[in-house]
XYZ file of C-alpha atoms in Angstrom:
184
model
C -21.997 -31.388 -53.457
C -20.476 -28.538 -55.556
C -18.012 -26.216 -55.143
C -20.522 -23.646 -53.121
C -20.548 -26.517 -50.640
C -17.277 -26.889 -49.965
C -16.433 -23.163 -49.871
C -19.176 -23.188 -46.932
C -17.743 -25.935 -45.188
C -14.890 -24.710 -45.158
C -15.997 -21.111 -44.589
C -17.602 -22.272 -41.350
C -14.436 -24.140 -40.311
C -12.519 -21.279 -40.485
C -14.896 -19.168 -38.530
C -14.995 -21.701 -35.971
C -10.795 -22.154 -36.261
C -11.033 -17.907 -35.665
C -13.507 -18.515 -32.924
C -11.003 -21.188 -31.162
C -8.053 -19.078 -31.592
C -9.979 -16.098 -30.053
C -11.351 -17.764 -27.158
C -7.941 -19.001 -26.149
C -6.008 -15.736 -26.989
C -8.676 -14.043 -24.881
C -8.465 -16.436 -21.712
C -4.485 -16.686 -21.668
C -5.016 -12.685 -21.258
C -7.105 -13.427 -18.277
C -4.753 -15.861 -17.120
C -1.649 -13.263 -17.641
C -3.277 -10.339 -15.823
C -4.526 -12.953 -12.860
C -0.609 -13.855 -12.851
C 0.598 -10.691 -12.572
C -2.162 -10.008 -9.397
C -0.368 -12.676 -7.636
C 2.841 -11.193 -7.983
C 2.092 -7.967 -7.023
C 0.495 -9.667 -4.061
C 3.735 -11.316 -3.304
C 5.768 -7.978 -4.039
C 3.237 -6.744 -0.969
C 4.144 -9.286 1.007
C 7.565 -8.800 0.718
C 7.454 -5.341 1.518
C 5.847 -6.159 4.243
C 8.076 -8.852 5.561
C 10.927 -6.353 4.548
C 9.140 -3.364 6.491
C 8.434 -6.222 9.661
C 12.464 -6.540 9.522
C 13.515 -3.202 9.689
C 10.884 -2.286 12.345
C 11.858 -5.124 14.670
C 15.482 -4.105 14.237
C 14.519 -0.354 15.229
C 12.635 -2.118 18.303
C 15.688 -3.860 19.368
C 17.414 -0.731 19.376
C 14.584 1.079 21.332
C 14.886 -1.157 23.299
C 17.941 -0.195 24.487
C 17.401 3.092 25.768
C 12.770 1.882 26.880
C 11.406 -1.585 27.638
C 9.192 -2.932 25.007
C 7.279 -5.866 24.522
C 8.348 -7.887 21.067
C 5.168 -10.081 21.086
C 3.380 -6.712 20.340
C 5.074 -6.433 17.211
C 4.822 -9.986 16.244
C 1.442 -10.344 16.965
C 0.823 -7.421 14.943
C 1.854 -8.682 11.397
C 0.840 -12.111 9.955
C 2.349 -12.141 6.343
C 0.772 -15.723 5.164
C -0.493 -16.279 2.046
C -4.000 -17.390 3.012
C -4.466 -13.660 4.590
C -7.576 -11.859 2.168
C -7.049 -8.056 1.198
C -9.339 -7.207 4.059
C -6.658 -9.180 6.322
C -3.804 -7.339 4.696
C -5.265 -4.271 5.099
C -6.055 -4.877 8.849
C -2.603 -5.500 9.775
C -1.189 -2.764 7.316
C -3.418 -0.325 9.607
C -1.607 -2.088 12.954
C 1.805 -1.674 11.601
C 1.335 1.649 10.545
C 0.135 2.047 14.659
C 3.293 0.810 15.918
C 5.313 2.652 14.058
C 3.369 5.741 14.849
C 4.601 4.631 18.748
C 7.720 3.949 17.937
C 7.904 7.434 16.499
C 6.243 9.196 19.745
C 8.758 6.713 21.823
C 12.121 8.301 20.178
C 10.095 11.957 20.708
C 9.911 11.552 24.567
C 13.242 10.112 24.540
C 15.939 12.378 23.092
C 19.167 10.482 23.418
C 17.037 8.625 20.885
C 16.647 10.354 18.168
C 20.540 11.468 18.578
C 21.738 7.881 18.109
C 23.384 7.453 14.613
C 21.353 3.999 15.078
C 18.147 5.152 15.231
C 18.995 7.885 12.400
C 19.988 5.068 9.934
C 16.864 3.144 10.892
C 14.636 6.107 10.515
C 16.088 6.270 7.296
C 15.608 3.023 6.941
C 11.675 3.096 7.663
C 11.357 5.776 4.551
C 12.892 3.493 2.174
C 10.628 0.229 3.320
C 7.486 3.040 3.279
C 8.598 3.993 -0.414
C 9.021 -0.018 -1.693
C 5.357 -0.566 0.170
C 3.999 1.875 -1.791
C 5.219 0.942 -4.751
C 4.517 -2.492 -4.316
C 0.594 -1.171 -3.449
C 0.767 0.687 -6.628
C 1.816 -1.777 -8.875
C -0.986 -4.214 -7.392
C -3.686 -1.784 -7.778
C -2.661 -1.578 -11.693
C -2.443 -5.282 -12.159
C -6.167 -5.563 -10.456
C -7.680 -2.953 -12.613
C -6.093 -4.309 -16.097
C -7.468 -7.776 -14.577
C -10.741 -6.328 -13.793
C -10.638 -4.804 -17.019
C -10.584 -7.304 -19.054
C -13.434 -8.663 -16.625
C -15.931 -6.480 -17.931
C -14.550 -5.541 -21.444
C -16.029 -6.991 -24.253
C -15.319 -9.881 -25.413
C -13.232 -10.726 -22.447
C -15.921 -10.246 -20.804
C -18.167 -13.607 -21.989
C -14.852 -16.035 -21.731
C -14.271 -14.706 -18.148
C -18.015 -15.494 -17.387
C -17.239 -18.810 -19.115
C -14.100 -19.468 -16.683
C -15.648 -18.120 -13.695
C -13.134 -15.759 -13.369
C -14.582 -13.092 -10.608
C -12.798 -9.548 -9.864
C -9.999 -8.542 -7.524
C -10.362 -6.091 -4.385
C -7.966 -3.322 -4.366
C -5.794 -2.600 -1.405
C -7.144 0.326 -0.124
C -5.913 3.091 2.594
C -7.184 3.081 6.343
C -9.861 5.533 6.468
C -7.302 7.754 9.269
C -5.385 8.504 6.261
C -8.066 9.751 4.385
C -8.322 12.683 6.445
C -5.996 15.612 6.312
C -3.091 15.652 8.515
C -3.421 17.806 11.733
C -0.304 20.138 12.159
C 0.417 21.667 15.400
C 2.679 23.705 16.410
């Protein structure tokens, strides 16, 4: 064996080295942008949880001035980490209900919407709204840079190898789709 030998066994070593190092720099990637799908998940969550406190606090204080069942509120909202998007979005859609009725509630009753209470809360509401958004937005991001590198080449044939299979998307209820209806 001469020296053209050796230069192509070690030619092909290196490829295969380069090939190695590749393949792994390529699936940690995956494994990053699958990371960071999970915790925007769990930022979701939270702002869900966080949005679940603040609206069962403004249904204590509804409470005060109109009878209200709690179980309706509990039932609506089951923040467990086995829930799929589908799930999520289903009780995003009921939560965005009963605070639609909670809304129409403090309309028909005045002394209501003067409490410095219900103000606060209110306020309240439009700050857990805001962090759910974000939290939504910063999901959505996460799942297309994972589903990105999904279908991207070369990511593409090492997520193929793992198995790796795209995200969903949270998406908004069809109501809010539509243009609002303003009457006055």
């Amino acid at each position: 064996m001469g020296g053209i030998g050796i230069f192509a066994i070690v030619a092909v070593l290196a490829i295969v080295v380069i090939f190695v190092i590749c393949y792994f720099a390529i699936f940690n990637g995956i494994k990053t942008a699958e990371l960071k799908v999970s915790e925007a998940l769990s930022g979701i969550d939270i702002a869900l949880t966080k949005r679940y406190d603040v609206l069962t606090k403004m249904l204590e204080t509804v409470k005060a001035y109109k009878a209200y069942e709690k179980e309706t509120l509990t039932e609506l909202v089951k923040l467990r980490s086995g829930m799929s998007m589908s799930e999520r979005n289903k009780a995003n859609a009921s939560m965005d209900a009963l605070s639609s009725q909670i809304t129409l509630l403090a309309e028909n009753y005045p002394e209501l919407r003067s409490s410095a209470n219900f103000a606060e809360l209110q306020r309240a509401i439009t700050d857990v709204e805001e962090h759910l958004q974000a939290a939504r937005r910063l999901y959505n991001a996460n799942v297309t840079d994972y589903n990105r590198r999904l279908v991207t080449f070369p990511s593409s044939i090492v997520a193929g190898m793992m198995g790796a299979s795209q995200k969903q998307f949270f998406e908004a209820e069809p109501q809010k789709l539509r243009d609002v209806e303003m009457k006055f």
